[in-house]
CSV table of C-alpha atoms and ligand atoms in Angstrom, one decimal:
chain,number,residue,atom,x,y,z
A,1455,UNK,CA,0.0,0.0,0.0
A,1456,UNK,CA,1.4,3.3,-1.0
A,1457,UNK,CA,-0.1,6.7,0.4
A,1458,UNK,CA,-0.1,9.4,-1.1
A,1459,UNK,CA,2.6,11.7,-0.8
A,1460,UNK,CA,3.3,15.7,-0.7
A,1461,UNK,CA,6.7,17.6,-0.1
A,1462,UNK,CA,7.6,19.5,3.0
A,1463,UNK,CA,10.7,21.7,4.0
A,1464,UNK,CA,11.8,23.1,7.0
A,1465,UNK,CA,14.6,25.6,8.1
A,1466,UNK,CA,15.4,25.6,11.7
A,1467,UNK,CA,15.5,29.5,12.6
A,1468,UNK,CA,19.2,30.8,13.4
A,1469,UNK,CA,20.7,27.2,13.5
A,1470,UNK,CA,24.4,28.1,11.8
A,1471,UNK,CA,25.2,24.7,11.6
A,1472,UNK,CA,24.7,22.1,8.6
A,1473,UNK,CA,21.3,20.2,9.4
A,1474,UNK,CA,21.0,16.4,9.8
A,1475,UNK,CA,17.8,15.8,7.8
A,1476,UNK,CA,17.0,15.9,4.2
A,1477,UNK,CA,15.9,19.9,4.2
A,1478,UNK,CA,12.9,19.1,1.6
A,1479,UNK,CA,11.8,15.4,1.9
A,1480,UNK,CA,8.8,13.7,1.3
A,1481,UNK,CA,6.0,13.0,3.3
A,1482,UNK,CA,3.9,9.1,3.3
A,1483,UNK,CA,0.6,10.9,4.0
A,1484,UNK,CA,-1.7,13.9,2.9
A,1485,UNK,CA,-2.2,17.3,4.1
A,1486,UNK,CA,-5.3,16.2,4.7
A,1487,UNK,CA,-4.7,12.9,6.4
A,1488,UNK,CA,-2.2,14.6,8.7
A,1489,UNK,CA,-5.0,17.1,9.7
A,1490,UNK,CA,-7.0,15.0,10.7
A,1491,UNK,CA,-4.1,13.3,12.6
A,1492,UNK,CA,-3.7,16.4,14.6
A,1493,UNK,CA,-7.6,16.2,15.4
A,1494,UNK,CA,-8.2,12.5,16.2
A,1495,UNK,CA,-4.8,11.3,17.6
A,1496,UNK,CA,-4.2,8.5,15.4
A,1497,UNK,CA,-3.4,7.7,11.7
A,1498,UNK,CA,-4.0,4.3,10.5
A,1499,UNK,CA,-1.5,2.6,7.2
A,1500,UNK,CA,-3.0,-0.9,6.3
A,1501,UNK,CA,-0.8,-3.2,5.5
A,1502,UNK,CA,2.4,-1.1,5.4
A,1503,UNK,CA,3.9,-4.4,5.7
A,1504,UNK,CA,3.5,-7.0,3.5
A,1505,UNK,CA,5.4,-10.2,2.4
A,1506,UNK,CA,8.6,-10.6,3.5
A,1507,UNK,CA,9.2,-7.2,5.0
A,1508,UNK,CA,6.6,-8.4,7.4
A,1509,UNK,CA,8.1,-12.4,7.3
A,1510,UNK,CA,11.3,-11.1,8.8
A,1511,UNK,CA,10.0,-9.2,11.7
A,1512,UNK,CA,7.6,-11.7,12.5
A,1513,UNK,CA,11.3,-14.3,12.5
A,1514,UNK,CA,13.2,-11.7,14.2
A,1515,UNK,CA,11.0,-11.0,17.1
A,1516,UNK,CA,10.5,-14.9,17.2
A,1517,UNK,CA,13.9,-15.3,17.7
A,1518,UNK,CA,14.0,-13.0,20.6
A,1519,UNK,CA,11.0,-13.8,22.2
A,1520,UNK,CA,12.9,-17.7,22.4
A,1521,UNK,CA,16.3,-15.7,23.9
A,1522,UNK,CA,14.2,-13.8,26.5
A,1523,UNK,CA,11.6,-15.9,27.2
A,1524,UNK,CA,13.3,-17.6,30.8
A,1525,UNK,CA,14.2,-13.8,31.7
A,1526,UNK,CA,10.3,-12.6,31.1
A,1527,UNK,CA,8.5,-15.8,32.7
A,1528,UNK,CA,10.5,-17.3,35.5
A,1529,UNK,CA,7.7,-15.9,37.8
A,1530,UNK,CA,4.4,-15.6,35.5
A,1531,UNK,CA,1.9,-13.9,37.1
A,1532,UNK,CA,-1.4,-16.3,37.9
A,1533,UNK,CA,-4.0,-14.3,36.5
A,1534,UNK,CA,-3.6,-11.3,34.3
A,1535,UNK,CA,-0.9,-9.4,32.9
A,1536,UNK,CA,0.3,-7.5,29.8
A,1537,UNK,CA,2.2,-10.2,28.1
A,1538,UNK,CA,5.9,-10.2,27.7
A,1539,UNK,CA,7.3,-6.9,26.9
A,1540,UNK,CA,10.6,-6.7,25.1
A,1541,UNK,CA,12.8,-3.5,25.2
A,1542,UNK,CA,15.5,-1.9,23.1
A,1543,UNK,CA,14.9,-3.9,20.3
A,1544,UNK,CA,17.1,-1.9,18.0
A,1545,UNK,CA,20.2,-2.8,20.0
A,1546,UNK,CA,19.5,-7.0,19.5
A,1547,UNK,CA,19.0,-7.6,15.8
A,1548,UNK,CA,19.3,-5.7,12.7
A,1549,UNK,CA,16.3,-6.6,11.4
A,1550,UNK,CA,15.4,-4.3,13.9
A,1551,UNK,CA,17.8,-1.3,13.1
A,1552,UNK,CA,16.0,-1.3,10.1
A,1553,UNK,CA,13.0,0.3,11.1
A,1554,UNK,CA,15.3,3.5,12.2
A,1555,UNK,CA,14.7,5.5,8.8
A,1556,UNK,CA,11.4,4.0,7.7
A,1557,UNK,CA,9.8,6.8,5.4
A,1558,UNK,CA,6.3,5.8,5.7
A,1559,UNK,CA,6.7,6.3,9.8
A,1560,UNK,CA,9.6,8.9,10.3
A,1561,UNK,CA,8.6,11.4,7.0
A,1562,UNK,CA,5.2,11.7,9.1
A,1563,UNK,CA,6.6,11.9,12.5
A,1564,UNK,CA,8.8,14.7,11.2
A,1565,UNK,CA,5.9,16.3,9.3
A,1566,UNK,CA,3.9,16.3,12.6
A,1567,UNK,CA,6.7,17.2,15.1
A,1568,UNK,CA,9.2,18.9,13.2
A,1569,UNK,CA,12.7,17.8,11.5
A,1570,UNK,CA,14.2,17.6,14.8
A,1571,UNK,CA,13.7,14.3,15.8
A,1572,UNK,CA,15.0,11.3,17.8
A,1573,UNK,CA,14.2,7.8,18.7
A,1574,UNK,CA,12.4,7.0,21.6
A,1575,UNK,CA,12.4,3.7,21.6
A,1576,UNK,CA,11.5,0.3,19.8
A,1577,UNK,CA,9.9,-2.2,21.9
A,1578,UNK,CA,7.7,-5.2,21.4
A,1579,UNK,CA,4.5,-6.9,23.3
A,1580,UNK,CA,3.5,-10.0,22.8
A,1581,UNK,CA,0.3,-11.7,24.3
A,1582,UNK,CA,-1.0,-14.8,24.6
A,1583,UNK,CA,-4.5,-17.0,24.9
A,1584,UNK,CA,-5.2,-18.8,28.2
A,1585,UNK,CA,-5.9,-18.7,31.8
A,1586,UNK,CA,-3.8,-15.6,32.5
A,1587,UNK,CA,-5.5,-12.8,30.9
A,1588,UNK,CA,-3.1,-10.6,28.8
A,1589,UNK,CA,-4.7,-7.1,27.8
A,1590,UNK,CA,-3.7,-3.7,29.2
A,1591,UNK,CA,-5.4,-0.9,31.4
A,1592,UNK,CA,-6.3,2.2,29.6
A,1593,UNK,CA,-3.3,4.2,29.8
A,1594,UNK,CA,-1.0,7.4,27.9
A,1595,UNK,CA,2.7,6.9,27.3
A,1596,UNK,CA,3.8,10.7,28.3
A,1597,UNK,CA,2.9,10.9,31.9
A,1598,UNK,CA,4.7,14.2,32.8
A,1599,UNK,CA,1.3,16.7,32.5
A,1600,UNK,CA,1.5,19.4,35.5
A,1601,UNK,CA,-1.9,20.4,37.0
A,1602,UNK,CA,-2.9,23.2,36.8
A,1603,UNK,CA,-0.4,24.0,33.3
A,1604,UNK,CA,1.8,26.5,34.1
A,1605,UNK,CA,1.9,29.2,31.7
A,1606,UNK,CA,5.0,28.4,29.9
A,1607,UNK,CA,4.7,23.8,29.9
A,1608,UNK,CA,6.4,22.4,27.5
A,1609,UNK,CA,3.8,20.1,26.1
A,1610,UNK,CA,5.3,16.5,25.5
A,1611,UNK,CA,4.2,15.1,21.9
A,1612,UNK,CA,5.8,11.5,20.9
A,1613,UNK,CA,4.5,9.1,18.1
A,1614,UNK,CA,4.2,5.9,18.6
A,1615,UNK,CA,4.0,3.5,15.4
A,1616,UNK,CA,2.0,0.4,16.7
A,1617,UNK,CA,3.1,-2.2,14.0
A,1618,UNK,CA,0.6,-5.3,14.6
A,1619,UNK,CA,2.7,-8.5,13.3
A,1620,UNK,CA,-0.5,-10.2,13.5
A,1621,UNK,CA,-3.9,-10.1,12.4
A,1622,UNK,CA,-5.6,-7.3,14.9
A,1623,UNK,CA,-9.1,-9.2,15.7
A,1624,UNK,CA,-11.3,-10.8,18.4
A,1625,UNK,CA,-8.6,-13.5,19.0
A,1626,UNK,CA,-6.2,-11.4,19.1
A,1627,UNK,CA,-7.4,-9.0,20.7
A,1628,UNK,CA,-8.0,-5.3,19.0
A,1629,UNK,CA,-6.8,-2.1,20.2
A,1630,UNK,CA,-9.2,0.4,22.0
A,1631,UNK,CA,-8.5,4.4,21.3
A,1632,UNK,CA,-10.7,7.5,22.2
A,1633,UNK,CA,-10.3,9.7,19.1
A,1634,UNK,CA,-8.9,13.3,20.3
A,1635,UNK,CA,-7.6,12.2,23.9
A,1636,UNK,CA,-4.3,13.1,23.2
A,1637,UNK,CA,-5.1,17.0,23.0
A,1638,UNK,CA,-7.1,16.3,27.0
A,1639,UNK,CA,-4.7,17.9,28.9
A,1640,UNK,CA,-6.5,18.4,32.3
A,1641,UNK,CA,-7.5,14.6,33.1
A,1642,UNK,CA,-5.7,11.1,32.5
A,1643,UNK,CA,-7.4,7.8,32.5
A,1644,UNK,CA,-8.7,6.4,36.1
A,1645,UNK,CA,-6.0,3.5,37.2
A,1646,UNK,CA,-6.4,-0.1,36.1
A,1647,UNK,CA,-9.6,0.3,33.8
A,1648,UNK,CA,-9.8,-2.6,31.3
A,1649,UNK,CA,-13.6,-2.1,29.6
A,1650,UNK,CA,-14.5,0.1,27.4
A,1651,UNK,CA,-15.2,4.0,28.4
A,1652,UNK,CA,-17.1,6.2,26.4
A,1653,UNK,CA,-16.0,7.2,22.7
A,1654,UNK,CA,-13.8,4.4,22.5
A,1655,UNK,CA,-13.3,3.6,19.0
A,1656,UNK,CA,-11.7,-0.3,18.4
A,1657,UNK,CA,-9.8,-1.0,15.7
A,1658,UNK,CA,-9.4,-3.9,13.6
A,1659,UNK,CA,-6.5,-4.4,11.3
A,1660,UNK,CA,-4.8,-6.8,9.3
A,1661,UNK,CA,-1.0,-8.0,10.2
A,1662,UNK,CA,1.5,-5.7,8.9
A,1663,UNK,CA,-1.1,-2.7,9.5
A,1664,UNK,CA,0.4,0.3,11.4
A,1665,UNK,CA,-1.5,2.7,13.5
A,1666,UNK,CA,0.2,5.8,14.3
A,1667,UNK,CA,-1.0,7.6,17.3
A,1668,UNK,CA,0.1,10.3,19.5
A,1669,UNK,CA,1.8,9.2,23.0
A,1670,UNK,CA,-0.6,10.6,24.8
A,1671,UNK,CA,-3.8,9.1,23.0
A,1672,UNK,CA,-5.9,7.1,25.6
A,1673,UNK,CA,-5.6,3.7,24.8
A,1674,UNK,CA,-5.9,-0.3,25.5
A,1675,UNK,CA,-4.7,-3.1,24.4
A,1676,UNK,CA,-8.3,-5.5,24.4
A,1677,UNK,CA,-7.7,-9.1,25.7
A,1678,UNK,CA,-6.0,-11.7,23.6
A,1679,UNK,CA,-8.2,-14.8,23.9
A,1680,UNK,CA,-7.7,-16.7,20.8
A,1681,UNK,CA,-4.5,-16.6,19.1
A,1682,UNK,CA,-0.8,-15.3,19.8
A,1683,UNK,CA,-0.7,-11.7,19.0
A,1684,UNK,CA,2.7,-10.0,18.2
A,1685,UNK,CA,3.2,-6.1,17.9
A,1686,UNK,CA,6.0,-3.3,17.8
A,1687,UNK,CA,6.2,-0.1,19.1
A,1688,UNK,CA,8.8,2.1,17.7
A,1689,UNK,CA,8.4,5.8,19.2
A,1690,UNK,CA,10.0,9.3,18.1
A,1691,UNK,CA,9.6,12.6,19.9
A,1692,UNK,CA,11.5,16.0,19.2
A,1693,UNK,CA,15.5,15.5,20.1
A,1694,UNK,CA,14.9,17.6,23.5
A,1695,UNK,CA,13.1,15.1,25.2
A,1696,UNK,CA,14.6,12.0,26.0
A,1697,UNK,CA,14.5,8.1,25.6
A,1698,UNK,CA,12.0,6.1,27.3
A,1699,UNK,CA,12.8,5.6,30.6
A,1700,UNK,CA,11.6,2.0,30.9
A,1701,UNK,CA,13.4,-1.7,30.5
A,1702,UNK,CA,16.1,-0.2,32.1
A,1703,UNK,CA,20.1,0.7,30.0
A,1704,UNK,CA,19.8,-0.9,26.5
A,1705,UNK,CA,22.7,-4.0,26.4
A,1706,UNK,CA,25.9,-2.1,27.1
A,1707,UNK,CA,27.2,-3.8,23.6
A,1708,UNK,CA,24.5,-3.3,21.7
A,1709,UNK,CA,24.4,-2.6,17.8
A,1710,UNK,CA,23.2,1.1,18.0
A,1711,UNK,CA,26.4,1.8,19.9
A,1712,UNK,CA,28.6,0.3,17.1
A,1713,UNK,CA,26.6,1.8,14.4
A,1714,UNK,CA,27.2,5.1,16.7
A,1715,UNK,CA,30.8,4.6,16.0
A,1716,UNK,CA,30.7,5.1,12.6
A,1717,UNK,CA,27.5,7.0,10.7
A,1718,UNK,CA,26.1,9.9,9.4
A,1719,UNK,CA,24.8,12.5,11.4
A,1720,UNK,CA,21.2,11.9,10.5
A,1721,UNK,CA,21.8,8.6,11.9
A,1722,UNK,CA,23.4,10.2,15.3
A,1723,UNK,CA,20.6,12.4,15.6
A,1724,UNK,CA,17.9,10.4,15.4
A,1725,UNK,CA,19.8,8.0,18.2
A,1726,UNK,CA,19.6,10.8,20.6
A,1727,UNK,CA,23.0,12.7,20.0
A,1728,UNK,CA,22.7,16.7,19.5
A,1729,UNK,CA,19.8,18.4,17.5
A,1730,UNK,CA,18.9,20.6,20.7
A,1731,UNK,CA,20.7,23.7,22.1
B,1411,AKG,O1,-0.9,-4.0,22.2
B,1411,AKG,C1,-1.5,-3.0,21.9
B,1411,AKG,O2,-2.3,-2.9,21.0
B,1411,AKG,C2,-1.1,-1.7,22.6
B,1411,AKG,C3,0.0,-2.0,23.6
B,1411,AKG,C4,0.4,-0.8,24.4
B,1411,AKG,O3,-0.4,0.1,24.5
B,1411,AKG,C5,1.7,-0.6,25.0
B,1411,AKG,O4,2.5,-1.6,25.0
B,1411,AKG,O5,2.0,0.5,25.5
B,1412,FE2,FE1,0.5,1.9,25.2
């Protein structure tokens, strides 16, 4: 599936030095579609991958799920949980590292956020069927909102590409959003709610789909009752804010450090190195 595309450039206002991203580049979406993007929260791509794009991301997080598994479920928990979640993917395979400069997802995050961007993170959750329930509260991924805003917050955006490996259905278990939530800036969801609150929208998607939503849309991850259900969430924000601070220091030989030793700047900004002053 190709979207249709339109050109954007950006200066950065009295930055002397050479930037690290394309000045002009094009964006995978619409004006239109990022519009409403803005409005709703979320941007769904349907099958952005397909064949064996998809085949070797399915493998390579197969292949990790099998190396972590001991480390994620020496003490399972009896009766509900999220499912195993595996963290700083980008450092353990290059399948992964991949995903770094994916047009269809970065061109939009830096048409919504601005060229200055950086990685957040890339992390996976998988869930399983059976007696322990796997699903998620309701929940936002930028939890830094003061009340009352002081005049001058810094509002936190992040993207988060939620790249289902799997069919997204009742087995599975779908994904629960409330269109707009991400612009709700005086409330955050009540603690440990799993049904359904009002204007929830639930998506159904085929594997490979990608739905793009801001880090602070309210969302759920519904229960996986039926099948194995296998997703990715690889995250950008503006370079000033920084990495996600869960799962801990990413493997202290990992393969973004030794890509670090020797890449463009692009590539150096985007792993969280300059492009702030
Ligand atoms: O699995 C999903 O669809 C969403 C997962 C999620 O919200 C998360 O891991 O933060
Ligand atoms: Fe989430």
């Amino acid at each position: 599936m190709s979207a249709s595309r339109h050109t954007v450039s950006y200066t950065v206002l009295n930055r002397h030095e050479a930037l690290h991203y394309p000045p002009e580049f094009e964006v995978h979406a619409t004006p239109e579609e990022l519009e409403a993007f803005a409005a709703t929260g979320y941007l769904i791509r349907e099958r952005l991958f397909q064949g064996e794009a998809l085949t070797r991301l399915q493998d390579a997080l197969d292949r990790l799920e099998a190396a972590e598994w001991d480390r994620h479920r020496r003490n399972p928990p009896k009766d509900r949980s999220w499912g195993i979640i595996l963290r700083h993917l980008m450092d353990k395979d290059p399948v992964f590292l991949e995903l770094l400069k994916f047009p269809p997802v970065l061109s939009v995050c830096r048409a919504m956020m601005g060229p200055l961007l950086r990685l957040r993170g890339l992390s996976a959750r998988i869930s399983f069927p059976g007696a322990e329930r796997q699903e998620t509260n309701w929940h936002q991924h930028m939890r830094v909102i003061s009340n009352p805003l002081p005049p001058w917050f810094s509002q936190p955006h992040c993207i988060d590409a939620l790249i289902y490996l799997d069919d997204l259905d009742d087995d599975t278990g779908p994904i629960g959003i409330v269109p707009g939530s991400h612009a709700w800036l005086d409330r955050h969801p009540d603690h440990q709610v799993f049904a359904s609150i009002e204007g929830e929208q639930v998506i159904r998607v085929p594997a490979g789909s990608t739905v793009m939503v801001h880090g602070n849309l309210w969302h759920r991850g519904m229960p996986t009752l039926g099948k194995k259900r296998r997703m990715l969430i690889l995250s950008y924000t503006p370079t000033w804010l920084r990495k996600s601070p869960h799962g801990g220091s990413p493997p202290p030989d990992g393969l973004t450090q030794q890509v670090l030793e020797d890449c463009d700047e692009e590539t150096k900004e985007l792993l969280g190195i300059g492009g702030y002053s």
